[in-house]
PDB file of C-alpha atoms and ligand atoms in Angstrom:
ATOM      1  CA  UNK A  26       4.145  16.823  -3.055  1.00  0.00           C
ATOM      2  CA  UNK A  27       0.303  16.227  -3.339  1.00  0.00           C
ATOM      3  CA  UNK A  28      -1.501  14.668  -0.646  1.00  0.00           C
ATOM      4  CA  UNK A  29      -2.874  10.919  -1.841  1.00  0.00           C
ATOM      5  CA  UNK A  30      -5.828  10.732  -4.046  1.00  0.00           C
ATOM      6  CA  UNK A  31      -6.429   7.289  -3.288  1.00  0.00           C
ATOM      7  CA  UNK A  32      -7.017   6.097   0.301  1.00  0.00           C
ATOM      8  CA  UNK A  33      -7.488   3.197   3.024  1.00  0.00           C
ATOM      9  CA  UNK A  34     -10.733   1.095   2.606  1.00  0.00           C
ATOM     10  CA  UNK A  35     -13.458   2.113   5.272  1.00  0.00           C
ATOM     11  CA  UNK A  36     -13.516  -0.949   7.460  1.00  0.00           C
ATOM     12  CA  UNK A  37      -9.655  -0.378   7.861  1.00  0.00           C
ATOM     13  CA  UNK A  38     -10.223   1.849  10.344  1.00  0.00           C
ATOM     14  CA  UNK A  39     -12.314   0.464  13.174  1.00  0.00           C
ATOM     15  CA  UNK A  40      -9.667  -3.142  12.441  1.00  0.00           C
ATOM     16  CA  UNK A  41      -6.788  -0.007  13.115  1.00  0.00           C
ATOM     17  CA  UNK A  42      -8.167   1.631  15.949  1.00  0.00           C
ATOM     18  CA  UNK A  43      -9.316  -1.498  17.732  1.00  0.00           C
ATOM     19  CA  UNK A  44      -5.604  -3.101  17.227  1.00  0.00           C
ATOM     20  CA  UNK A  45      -6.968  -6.177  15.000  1.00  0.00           C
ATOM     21  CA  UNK A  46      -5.766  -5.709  11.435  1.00  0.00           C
ATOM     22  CA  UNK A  47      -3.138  -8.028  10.136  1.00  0.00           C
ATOM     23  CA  UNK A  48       0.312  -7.385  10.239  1.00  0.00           C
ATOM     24  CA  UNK A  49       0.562  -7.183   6.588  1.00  0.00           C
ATOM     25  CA  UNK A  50      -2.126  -4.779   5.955  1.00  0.00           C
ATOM     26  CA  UNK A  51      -1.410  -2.636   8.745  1.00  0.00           C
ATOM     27  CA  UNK A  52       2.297  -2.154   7.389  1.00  0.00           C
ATOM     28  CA  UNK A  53       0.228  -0.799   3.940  1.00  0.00           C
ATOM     29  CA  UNK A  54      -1.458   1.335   6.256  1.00  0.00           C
ATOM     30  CA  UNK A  55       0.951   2.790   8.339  1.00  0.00           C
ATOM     31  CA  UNK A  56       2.734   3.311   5.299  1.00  0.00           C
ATOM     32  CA  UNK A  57       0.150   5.372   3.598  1.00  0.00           C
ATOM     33  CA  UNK A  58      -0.612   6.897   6.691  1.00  0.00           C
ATOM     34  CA  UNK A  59       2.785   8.606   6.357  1.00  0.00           C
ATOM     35  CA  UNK A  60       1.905  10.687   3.053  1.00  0.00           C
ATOM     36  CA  UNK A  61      -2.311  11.576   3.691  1.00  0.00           C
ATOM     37  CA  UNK A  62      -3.290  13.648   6.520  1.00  0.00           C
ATOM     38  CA  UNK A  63      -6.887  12.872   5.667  1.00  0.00           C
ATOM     39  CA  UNK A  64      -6.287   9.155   6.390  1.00  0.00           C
ATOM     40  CA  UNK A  65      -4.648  10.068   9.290  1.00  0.00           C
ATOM     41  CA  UNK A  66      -8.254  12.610  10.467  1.00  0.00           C
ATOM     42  CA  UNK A  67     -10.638   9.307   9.650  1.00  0.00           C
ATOM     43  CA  UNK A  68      -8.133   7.165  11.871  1.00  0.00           C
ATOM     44  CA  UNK A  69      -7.967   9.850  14.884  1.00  0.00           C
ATOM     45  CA  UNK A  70     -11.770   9.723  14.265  1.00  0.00           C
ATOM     46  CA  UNK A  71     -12.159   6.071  14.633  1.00  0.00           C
ATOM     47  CA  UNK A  72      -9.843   5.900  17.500  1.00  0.00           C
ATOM     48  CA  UNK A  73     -12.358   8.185  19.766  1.00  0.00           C
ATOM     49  CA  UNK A  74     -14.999   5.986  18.492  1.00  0.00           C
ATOM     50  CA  UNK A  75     -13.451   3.335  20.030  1.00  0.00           C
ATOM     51  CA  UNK A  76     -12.282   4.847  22.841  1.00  0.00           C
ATOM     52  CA  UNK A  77     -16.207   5.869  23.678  1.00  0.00           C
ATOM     53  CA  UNK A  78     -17.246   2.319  22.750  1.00  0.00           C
ATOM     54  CA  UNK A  79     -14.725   1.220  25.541  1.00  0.00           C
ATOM     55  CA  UNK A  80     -15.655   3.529  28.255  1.00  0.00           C
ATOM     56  CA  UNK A  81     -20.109   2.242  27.485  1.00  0.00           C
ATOM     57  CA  UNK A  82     -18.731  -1.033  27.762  1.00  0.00           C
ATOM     58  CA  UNK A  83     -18.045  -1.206  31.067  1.00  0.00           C
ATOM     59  CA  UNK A  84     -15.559  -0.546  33.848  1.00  0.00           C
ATOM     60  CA  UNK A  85     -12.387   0.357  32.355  1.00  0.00           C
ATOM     61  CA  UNK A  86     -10.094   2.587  33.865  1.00  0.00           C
ATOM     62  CA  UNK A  87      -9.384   4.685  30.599  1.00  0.00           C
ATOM     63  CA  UNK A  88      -7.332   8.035  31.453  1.00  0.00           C
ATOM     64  CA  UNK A  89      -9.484  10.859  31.306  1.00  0.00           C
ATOM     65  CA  UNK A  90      -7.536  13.438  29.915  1.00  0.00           C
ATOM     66  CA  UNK A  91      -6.608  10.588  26.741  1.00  0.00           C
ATOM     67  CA  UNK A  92     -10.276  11.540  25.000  1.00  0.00           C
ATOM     68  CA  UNK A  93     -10.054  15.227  25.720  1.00  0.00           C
ATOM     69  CA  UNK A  94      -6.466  15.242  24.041  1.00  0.00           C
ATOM     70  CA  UNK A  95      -7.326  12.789  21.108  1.00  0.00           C
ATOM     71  CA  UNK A  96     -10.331  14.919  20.298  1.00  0.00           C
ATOM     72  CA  UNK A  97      -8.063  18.274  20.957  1.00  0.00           C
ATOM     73  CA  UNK A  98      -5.838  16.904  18.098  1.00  0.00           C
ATOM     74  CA  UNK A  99      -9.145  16.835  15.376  1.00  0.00           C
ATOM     75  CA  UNK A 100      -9.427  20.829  15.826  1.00  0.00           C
ATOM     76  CA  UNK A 101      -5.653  21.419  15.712  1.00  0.00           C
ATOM     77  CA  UNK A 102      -4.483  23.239  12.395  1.00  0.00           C
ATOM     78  CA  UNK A 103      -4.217  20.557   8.844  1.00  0.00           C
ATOM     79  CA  UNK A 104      -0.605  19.626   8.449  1.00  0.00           C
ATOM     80  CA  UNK A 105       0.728  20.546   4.887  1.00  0.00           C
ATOM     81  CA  UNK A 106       1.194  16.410   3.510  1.00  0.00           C
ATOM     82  CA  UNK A 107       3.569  14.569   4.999  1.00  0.00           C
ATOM     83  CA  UNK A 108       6.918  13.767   3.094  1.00  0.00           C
ATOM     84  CA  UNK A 109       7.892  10.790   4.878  1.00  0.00           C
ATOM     85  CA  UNK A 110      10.525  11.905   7.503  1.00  0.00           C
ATOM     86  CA  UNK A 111      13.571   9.090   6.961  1.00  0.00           C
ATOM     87  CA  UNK A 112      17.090   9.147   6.275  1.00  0.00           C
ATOM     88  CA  UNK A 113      16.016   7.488   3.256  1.00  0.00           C
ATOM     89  CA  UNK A 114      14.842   9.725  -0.340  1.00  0.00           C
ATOM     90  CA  UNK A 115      12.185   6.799  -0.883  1.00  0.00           C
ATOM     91  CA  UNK A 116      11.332   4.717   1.409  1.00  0.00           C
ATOM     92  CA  UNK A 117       9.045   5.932   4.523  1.00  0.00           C
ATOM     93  CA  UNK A 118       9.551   4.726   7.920  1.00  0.00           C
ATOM     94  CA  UNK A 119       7.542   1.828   8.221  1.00  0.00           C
ATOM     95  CA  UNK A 120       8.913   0.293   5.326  1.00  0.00           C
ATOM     96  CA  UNK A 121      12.495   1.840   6.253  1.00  0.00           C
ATOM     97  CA  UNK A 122      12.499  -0.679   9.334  1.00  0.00           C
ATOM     98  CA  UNK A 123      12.064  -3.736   7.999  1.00  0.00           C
ATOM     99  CA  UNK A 124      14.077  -3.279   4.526  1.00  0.00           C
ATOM    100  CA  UNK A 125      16.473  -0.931   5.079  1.00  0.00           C
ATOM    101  CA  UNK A 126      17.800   1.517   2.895  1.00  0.00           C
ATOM    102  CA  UNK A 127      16.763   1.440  -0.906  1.00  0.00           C
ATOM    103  CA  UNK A 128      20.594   1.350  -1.850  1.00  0.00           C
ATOM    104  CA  UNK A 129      21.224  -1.801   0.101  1.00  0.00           C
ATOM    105  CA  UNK A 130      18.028  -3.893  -1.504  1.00  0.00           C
ATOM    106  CA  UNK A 131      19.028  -6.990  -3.083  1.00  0.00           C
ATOM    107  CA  UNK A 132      16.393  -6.966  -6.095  1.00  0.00           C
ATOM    108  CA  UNK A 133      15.492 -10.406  -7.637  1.00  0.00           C
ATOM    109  CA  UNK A 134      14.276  -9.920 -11.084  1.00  0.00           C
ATOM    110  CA  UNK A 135      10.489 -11.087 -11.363  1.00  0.00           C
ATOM    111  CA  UNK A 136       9.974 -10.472 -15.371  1.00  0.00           C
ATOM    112  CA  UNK A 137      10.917  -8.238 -18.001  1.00  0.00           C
ATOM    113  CA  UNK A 138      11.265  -4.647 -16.390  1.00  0.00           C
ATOM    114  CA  UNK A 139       9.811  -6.071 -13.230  1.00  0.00           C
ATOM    115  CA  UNK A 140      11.684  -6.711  -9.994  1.00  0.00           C
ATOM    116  CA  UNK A 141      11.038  -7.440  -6.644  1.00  0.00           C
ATOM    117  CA  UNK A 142      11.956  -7.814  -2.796  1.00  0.00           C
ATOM    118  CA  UNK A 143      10.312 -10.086  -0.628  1.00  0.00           C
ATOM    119  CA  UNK A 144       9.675  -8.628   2.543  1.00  0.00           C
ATOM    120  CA  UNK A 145       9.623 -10.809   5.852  1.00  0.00           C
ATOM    121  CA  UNK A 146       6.158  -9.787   6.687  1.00  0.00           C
ATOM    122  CA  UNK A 147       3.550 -12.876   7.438  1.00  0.00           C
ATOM    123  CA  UNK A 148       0.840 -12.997   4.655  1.00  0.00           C
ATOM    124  CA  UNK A 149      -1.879 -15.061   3.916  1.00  0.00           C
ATOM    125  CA  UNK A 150      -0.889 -15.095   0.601  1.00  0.00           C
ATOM    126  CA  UNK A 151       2.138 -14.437  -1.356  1.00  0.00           C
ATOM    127  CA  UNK A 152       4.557 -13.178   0.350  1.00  0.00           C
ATOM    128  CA  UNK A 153       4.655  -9.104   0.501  1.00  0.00           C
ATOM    129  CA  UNK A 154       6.729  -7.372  -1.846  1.00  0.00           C
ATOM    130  CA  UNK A 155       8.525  -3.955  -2.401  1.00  0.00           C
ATOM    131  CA  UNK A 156       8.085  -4.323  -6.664  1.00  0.00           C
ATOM    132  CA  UNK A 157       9.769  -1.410  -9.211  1.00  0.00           C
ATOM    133  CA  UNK A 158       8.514  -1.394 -12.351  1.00  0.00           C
ATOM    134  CA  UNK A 159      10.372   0.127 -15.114  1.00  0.00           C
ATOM    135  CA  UNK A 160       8.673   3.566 -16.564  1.00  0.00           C
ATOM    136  CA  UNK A 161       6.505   2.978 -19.487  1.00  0.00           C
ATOM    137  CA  UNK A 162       6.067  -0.486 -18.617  1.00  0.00           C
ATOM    138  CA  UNK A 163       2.615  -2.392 -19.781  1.00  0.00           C
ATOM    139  CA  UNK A 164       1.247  -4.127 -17.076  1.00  0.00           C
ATOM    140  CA  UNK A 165      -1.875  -6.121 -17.909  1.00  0.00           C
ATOM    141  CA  UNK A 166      -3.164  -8.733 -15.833  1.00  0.00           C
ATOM    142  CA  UNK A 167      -6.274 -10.602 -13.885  1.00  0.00           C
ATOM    143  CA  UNK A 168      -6.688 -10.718 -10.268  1.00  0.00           C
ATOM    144  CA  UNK A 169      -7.680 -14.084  -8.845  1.00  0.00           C
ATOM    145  CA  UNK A 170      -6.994 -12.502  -5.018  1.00  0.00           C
ATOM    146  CA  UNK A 171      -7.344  -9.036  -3.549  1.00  0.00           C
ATOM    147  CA  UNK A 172      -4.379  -7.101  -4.612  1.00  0.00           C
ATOM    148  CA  UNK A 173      -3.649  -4.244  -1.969  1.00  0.00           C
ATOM    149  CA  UNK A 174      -0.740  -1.838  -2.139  1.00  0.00           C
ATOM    150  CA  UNK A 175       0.738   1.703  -1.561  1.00  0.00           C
ATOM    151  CA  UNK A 176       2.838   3.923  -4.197  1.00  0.00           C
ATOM    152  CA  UNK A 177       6.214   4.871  -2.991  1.00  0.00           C
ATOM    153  CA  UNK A 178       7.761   6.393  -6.303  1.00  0.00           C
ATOM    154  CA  UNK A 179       6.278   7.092  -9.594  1.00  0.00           C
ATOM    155  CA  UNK A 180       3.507   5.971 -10.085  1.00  0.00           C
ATOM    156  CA  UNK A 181       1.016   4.631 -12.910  1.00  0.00           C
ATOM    157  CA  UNK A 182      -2.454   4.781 -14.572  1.00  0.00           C
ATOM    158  CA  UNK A 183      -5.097   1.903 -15.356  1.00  0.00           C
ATOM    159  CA  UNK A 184      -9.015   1.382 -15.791  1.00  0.00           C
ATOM    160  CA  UNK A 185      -9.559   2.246 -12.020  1.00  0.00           C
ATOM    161  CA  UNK A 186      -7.803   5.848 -12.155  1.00  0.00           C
ATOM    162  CA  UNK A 187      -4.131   7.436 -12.188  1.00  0.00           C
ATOM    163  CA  UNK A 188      -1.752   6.940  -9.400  1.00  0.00           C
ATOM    164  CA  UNK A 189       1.023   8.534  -7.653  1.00  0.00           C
ATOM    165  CA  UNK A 190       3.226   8.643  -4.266  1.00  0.00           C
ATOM    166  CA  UNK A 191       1.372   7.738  -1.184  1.00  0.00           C
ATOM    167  CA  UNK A 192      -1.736   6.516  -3.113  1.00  0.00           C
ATOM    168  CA  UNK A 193      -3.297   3.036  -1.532  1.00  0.00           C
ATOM    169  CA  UNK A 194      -4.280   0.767  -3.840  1.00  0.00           C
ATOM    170  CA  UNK A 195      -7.067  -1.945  -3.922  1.00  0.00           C
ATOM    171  CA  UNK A 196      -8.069  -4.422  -6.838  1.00  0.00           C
ATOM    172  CA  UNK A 197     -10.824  -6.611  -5.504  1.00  0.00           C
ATOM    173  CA  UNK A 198     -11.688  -9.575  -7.676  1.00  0.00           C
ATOM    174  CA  UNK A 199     -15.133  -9.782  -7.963  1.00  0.00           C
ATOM    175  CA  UNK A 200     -15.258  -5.811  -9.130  1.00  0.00           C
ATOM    176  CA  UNK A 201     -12.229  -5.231 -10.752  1.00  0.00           C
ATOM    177  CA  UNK A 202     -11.411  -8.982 -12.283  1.00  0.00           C
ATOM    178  CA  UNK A 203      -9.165  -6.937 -15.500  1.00  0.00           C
ATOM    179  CA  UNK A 204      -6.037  -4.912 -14.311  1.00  0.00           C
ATOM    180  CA  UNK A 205      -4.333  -2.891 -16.902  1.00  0.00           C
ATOM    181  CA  UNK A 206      -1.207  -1.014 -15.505  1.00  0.00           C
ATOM    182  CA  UNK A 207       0.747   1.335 -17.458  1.00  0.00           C
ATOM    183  CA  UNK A 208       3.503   2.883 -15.567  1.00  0.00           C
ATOM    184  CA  UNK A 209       4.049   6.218 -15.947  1.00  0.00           C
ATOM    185  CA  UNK A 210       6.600   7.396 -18.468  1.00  0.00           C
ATOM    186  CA  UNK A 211       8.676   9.723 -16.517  1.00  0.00           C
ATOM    187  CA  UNK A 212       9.864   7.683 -13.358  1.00  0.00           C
ATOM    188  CA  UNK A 213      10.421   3.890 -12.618  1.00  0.00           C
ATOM    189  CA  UNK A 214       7.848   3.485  -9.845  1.00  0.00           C
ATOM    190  CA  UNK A 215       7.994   1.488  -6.809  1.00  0.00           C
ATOM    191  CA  UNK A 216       5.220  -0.169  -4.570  1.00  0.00           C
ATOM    192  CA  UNK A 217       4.494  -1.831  -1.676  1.00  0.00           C
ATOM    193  CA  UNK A 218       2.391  -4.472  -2.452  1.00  0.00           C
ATOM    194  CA  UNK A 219       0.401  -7.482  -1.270  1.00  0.00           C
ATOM    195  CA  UNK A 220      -1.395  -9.749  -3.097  1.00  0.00           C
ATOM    196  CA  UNK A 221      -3.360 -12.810  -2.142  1.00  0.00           C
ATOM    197  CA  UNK A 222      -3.235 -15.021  -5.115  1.00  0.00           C
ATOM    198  CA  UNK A 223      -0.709 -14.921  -7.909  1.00  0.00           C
ATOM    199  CA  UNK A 224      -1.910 -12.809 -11.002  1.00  0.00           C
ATOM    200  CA  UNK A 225      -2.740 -14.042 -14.279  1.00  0.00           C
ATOM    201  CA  UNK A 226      -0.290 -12.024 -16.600  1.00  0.00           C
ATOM    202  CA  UNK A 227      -1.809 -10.860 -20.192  1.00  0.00           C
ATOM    203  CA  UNK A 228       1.514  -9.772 -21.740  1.00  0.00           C
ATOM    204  CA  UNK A 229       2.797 -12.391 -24.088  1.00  0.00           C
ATOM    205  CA  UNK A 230       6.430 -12.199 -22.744  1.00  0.00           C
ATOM    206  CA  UNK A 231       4.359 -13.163 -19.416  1.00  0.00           C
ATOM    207  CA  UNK A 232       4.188 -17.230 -20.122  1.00  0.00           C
ATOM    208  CA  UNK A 233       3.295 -19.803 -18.023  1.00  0.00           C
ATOM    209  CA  UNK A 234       6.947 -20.531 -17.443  1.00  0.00           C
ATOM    210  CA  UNK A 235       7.545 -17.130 -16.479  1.00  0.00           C
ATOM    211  CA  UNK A 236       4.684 -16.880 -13.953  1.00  0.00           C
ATOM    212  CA  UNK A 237       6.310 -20.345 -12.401  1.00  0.00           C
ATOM    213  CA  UNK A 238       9.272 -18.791 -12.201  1.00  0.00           C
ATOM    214  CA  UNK A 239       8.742 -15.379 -11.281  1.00  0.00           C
ATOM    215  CA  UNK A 240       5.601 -16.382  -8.746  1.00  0.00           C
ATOM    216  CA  UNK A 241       3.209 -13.747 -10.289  1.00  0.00           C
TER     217      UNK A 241
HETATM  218 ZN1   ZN B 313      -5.576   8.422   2.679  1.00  0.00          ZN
END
């Protein structure tokens, strides 16, 4: 396996290291954090960072060997990429946890070669979702919230670049208002994914029935 092309936004870090991103969005990152050893370097990075902006704040009784050994682990040898290390042939770890094996998911159908488990994660949004999308599968829609999300399986290819396992994904509104998804014709591809406002579906078969019903 590759290592991700695709990778955690900057200001995830410091929110990481400093223990104050949201549960949802630390779930996407511990989850891609399972397939990229270079998100893993920037984290380790921003971790001494903020283990040296602790110790020039003030009095704080910080081990002293923690530093040496944190920075010890920046010069030790690249790991090859990480295939997520789980009983399970899909699903890494973090997600593992909370879901459960892929064989026991109870998949509600969202829309036509689209289905979805809600996952009991709080959001400030709509609820987070493990989604599979049929291969070949035209997905065309417009973002009215920040869509964030990591590949797990397959994978697909749209305006912003071509994705595959372990990619992190990020649609932000205001840049990238047009999504046009075509999953890849050689796997049915499954993502974690959050999204912050329901999306505006292009495909005819997508009506405004459909999104009521499907929440999309
Ligand atoms: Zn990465």
């Amino acid at each position: 396996m590759s290592a991700p092309q695709h990778h955690l936004p900057d200001d995830w870090f410091v929110a990481l290291a400093s223990g104050t991103l949201a549960e949802a969005e630390s779930l996407l990152a511990a989850t891609h954090l399972t397939y990229c050893p270079t998100c893993r370097d920037r984290l380790a990075l921003a971790e001494v960072a903020a283990a040296r902006a602790l110790e020039a704040a003030g009095p704080v009784d910080l081990d002293p060997g923690g530093l040496d050994a944190l920075l010890a682990r920046l010069d030790e040898p690249e790991p090859e990429p990480a295939v997520p290390q789980t009983a399970d042939p899909v699903l890494p770890w973090p997600v593992l946890r909370i879901t459960g094996p892929l064989a026991s998911l109870r998949w509600s159908w969202l829309a036509p070669g689209v289905r979805g488990v809600d996952l009991p994660v709080p959001t400030t949004g709509l609820p987070m979702r493990l989604v599979q999308m049929r291969a070949g599968v035209q997905m065309n829609h417009r973002h009215a919230g920040t869509e964030s999300g990591v590949v797990l399986a397959g994978g697909w290819t749209d305006e912003y670049g071509t994705y595959g396992r372990g990619d992190a994904t990020f649609c932000d509104p205001e840049l990238q208002p047009v999504h046009h998804q075509r999953i890849h014709d050689d796997a049915d591809c499954i993502a974690l994914v959050l999204n912050e406002q329901r999306a505006l579906m292009d495909n005819p078969l997508f009506t405004p029935i459909a999104r009521m019903l499907f929440k999309i």
